[in-house]
Short mmCIF file of C-alpha atoms in Angstrom, two decimals:
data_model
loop_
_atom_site.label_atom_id
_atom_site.label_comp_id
_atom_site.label_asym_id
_atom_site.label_seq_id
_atom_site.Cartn_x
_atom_site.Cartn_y
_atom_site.Cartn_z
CA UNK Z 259 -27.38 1.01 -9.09
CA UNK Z 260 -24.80 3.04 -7.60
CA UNK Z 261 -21.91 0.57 -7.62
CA UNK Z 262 -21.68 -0.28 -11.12
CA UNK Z 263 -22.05 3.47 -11.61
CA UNK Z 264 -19.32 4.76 -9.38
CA UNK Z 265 -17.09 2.11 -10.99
CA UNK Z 266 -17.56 3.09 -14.75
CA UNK Z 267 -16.78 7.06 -13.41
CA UNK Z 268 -13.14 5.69 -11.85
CA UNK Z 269 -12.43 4.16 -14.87
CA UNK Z 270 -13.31 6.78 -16.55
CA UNK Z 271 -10.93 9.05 -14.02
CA UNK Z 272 -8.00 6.53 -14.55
CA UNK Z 273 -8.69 7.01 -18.60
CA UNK Z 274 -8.25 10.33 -18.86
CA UNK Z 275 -6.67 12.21 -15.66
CA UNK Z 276 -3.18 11.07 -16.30
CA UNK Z 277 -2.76 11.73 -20.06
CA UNK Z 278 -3.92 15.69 -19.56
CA UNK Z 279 -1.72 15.67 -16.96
CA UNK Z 280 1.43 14.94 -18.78
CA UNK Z 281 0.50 16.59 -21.80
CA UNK Z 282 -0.23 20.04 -20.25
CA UNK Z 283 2.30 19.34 -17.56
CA UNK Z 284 -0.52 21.08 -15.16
CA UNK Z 285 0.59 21.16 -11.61
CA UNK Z 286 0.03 18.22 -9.10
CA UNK Z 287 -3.36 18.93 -7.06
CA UNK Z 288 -3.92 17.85 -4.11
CA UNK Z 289 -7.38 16.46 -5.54
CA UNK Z 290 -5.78 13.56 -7.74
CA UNK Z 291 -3.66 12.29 -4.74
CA UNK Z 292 -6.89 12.14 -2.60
CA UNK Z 293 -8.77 9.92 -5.68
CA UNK Z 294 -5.44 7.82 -6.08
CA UNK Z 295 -5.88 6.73 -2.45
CA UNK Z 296 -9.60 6.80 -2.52
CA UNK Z 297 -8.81 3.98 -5.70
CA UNK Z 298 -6.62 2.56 -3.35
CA UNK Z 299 -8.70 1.91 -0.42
CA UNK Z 300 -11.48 0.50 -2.70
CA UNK Z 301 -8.90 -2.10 -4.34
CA UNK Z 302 -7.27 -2.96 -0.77
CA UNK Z 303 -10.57 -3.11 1.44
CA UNK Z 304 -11.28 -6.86 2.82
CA UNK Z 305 -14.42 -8.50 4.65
CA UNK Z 306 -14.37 -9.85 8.17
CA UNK Z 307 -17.70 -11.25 9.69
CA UNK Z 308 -19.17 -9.33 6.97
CA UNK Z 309 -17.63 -5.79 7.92
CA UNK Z 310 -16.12 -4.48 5.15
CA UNK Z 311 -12.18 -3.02 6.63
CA UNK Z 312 -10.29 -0.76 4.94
CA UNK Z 313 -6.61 0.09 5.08
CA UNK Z 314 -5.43 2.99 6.93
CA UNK Z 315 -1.36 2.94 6.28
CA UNK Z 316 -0.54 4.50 2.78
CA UNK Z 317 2.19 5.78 0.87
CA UNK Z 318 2.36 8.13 -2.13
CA UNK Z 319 5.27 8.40 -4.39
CA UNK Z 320 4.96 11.41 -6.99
CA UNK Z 321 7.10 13.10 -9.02
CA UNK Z 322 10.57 15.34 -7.76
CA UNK Z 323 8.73 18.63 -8.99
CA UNK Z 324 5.44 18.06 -7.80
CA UNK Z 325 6.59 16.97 -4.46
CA UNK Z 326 8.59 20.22 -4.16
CA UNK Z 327 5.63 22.57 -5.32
CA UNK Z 328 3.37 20.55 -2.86
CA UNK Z 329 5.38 20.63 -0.14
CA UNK Z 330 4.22 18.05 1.84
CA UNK Z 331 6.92 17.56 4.68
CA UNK Z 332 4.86 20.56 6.73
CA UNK Z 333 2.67 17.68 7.22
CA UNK Z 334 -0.89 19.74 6.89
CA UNK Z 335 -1.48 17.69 3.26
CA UNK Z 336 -0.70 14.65 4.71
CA UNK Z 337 -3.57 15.21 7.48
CA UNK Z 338 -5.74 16.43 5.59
CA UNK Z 339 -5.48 13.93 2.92
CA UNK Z 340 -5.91 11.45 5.85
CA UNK Z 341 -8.70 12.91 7.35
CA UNK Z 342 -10.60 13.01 3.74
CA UNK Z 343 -9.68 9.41 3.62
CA UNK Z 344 -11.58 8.81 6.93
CA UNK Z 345 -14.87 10.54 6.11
CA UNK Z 346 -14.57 8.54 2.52
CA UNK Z 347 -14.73 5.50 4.28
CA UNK Z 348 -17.49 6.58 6.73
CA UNK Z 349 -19.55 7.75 3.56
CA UNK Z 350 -19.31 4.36 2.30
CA UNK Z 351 -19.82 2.64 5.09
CA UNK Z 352 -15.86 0.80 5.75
CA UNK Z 353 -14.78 0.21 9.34
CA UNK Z 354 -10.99 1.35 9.96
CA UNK Z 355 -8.74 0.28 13.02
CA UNK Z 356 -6.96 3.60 13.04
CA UNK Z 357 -7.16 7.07 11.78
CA UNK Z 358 -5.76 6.86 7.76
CA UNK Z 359 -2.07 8.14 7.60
CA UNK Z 360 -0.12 9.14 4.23
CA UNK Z 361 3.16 9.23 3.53
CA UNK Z 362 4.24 11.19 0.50
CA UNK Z 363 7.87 10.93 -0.96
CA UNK Z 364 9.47 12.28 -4.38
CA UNK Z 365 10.54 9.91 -7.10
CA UNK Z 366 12.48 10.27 -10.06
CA UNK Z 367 10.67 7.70 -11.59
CA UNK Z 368 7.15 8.83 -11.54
CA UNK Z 369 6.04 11.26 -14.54
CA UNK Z 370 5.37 14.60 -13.74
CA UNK Z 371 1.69 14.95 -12.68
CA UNK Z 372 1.26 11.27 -11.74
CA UNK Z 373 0.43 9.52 -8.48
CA UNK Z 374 1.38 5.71 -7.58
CA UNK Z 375 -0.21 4.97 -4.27
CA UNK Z 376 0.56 1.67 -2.10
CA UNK Z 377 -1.69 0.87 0.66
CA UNK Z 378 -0.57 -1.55 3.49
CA UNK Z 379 -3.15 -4.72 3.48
CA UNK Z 380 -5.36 -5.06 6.61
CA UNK Z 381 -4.55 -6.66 9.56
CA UNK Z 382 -7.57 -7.80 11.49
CA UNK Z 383 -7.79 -8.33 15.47
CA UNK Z 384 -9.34 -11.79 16.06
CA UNK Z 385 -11.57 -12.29 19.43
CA UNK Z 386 -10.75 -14.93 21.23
CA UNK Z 387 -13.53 -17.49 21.75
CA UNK Z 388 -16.70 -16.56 23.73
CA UNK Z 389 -16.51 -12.67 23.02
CA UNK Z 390 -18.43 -10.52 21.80
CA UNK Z 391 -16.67 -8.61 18.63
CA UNK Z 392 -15.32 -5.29 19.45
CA UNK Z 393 -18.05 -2.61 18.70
CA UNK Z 394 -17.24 0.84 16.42
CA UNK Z 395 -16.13 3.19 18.53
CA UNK Z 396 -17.04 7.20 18.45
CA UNK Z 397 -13.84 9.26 16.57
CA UNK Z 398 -12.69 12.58 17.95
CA UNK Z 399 -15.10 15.22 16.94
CA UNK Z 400 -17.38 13.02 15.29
CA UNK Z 401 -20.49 11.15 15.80
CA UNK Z 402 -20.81 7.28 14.94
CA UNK Z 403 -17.66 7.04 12.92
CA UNK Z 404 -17.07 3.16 12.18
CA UNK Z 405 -13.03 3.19 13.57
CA UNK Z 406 -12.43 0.95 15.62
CA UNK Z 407 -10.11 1.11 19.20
CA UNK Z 408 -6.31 0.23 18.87
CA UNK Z 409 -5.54 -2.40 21.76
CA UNK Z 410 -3.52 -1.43 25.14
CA UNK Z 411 -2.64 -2.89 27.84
CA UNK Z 412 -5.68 -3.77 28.79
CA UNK Z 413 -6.84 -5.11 25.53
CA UNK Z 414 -8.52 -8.75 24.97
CA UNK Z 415 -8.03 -8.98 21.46
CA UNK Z 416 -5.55 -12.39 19.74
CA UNK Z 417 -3.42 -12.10 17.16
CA UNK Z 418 -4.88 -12.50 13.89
CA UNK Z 419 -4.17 -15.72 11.99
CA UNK Z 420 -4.65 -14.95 7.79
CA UNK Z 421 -3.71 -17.45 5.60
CA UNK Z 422 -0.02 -16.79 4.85
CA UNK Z 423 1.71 -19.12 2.23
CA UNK Z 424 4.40 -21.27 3.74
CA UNK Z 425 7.38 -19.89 1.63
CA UNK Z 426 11.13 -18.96 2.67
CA UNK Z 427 12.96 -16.09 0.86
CA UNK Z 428 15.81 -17.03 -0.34
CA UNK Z 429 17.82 -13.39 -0.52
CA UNK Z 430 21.06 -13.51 -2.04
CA UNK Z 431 23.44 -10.18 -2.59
CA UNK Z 432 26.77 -9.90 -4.40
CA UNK Z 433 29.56 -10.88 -1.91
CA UNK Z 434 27.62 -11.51 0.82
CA UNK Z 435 26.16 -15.47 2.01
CA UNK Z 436 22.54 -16.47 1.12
CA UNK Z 437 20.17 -15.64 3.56
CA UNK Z 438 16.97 -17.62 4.39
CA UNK Z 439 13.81 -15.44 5.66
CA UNK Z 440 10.17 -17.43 6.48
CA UNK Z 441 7.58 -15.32 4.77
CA UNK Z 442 5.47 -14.14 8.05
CA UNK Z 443 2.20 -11.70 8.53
CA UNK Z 444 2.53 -8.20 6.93
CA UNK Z 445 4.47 -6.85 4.24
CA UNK Z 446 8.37 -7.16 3.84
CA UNK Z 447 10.14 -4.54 2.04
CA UNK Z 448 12.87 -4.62 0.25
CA UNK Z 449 15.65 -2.27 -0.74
CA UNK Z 450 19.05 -0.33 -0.05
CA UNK Z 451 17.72 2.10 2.63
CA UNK Z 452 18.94 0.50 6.32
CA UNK Z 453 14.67 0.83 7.38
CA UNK Z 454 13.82 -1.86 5.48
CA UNK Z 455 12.37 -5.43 6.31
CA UNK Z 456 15.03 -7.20 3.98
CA UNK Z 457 18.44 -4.45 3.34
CA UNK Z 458 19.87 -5.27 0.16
CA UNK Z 459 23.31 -4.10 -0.05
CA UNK Z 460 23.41 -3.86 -3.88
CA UNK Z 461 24.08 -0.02 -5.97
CA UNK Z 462 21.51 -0.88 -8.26
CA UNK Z 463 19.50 -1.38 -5.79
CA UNK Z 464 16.85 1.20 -4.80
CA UNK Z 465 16.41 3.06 -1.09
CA UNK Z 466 12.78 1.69 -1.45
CA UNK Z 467 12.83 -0.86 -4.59
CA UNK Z 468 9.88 -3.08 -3.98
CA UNK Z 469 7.51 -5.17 -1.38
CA UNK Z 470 6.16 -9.05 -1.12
CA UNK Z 471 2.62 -8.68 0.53
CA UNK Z 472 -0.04 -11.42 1.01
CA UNK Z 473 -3.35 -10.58 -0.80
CA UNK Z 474 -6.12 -13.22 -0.43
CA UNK Z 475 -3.61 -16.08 0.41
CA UNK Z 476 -1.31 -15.04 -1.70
CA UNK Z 477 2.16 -13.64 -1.83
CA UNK Z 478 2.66 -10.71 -4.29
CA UNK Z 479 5.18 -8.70 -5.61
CA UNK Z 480 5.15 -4.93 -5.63
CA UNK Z 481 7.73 -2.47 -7.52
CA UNK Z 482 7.66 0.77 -5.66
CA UNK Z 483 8.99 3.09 -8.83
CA UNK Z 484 12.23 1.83 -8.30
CA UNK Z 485 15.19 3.46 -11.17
CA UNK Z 486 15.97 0.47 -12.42
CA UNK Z 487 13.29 -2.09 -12.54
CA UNK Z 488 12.56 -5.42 -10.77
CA UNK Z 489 12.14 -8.72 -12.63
CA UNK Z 490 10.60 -11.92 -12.69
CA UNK Z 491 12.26 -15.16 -14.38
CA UNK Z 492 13.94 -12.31 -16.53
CA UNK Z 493 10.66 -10.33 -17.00
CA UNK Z 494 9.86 -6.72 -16.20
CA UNK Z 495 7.21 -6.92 -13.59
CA UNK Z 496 5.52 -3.84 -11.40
CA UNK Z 497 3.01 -6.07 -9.86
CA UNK Z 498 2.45 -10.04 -9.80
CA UNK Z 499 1.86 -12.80 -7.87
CA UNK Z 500 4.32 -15.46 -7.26
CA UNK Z 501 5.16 -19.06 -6.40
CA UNK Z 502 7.64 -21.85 -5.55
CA UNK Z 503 10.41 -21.14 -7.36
CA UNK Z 504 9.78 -18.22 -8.81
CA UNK Z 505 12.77 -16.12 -9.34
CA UNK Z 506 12.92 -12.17 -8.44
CA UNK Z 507 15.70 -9.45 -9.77
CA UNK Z 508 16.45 -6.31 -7.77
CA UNK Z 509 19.78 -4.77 -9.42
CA UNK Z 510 21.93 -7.54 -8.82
CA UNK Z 511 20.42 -9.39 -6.04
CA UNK Z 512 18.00 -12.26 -6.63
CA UNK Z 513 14.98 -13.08 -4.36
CA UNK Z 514 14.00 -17.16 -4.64
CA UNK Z 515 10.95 -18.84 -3.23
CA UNK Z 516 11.14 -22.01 -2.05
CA UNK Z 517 8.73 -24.11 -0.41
CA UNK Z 518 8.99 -24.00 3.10
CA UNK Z 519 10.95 -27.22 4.84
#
């Protein structure tokens, strides 16, 4: 069958693309980041009244040199690396509720000729009772393309209502009082940069250290090549899922979650 197939070939891809890549120090292509996010909407896609969604909000952190030789901030890479992402998920049949956009940044922290890609989890419109579910809609220049219409004014569709854990964040920073945040819908990211969910004003602290998702009713950690590591009950973690109590480490500012009251 094809599935098991196309499995055993991206393992296979994960095996052996990154080793030649550091030791020949070849050149970032463009091709790698396109399979990293291709890996990344398979991992992230969800079903919904049997509709298989899959994310359309990534980001990309590669290497300082690679992102220079790249050059991504003329933004052409970043739409076409979108737009590859959209006819990937037509090919294989996953509905999206926008057009795919990519962010790429440059990190210290990821080897030269590596790719780390984080994909926002899907959020999906619920119809209220007694309507019909909103049908695929026809994308610019293209003919039955499964992406669905982004509400207005005018739109019918509810909020959605996942399963999200009933936790509270308990965020404390050197010199500053403990604050309390109610885990909500959506991802909540964490770090030194002042466009973050939860601004951590800590030097060790990265611009963009890390993010607490939900993932099948779950919350879960995620580093996001920070310099100097996060950690859980005094462990190095990049990726994990957590619970009451639990205990996370950012530079000097701890993350706690508690049950919520």
């Amino acid at each position: 069958m094809a599935g098991p197939l196309a499995a055993v070939e991206r393992f296979f891809e994960r095996l052996f693309e990154r080793p030649a890549a550091r030791l020949f120090q070849a050149q970032l292509e463009p091709v790698q980041i396109q399979r990293s996010l291709e890996r990344a909407m398979e991992s992230e896609r969800t079903m919904h009244s049997r509709r298989p969604y899959a994310p359309t909000d990534y980001r990309v952190l590669i290497n300082n040199t690679d992102h220079a030789a790249l050059d991504p901030a003329n933004g052409s890479l970043r739409t076409d690396l979108g737009e590859s992402l959209r006819r990937y998920a037509r090919a294989h049949g996953y509905t999206l509720l926008a057009q795919p956009r990519v962010e790429i940044e440059a990190s210290t922290v990821v080897p030269q000729g590596d790719v780390r890609v984080f994909a926002t989890p899907v959020v999906i419109p619920a119809v209220p009772s007694g309507l019909a579910d909103p049908a695929p809609v026809e994308s610019e220049g293209d003919d039955d393309e499964p992406i669905l219409p982004v509400s207005d004014a005018t739109a019918v569709y509810a909020a959605a209502s996942p399963n999200v854990p009933k936790a509270v964040l308990a965020i404390r920073c050197p010199g500053q009082p403990v604050t309390r945040l109610p885990m909500r819908l959506g991802t909540i990211r964490l770090g030194r940069s002042l466009d973050n969910d939860v601004v951590l004003s800590d030097d060790r602290v990265s611009r963009r250290h890390g993010q607490i998702g939900i993932r099948h009713g779950m919350l879960v950690y995620t580093d996001l090549g920070s310099t100097n590591g996060s950690f859980l009950n005094s462990g190095v973690v990049t990726e994990i899922a957590l619970g009451p109590g639990d205990v996370l480490q950012l530079g000097s500012s701890t993350i706690t979650i508690e049950p919520s009251p």
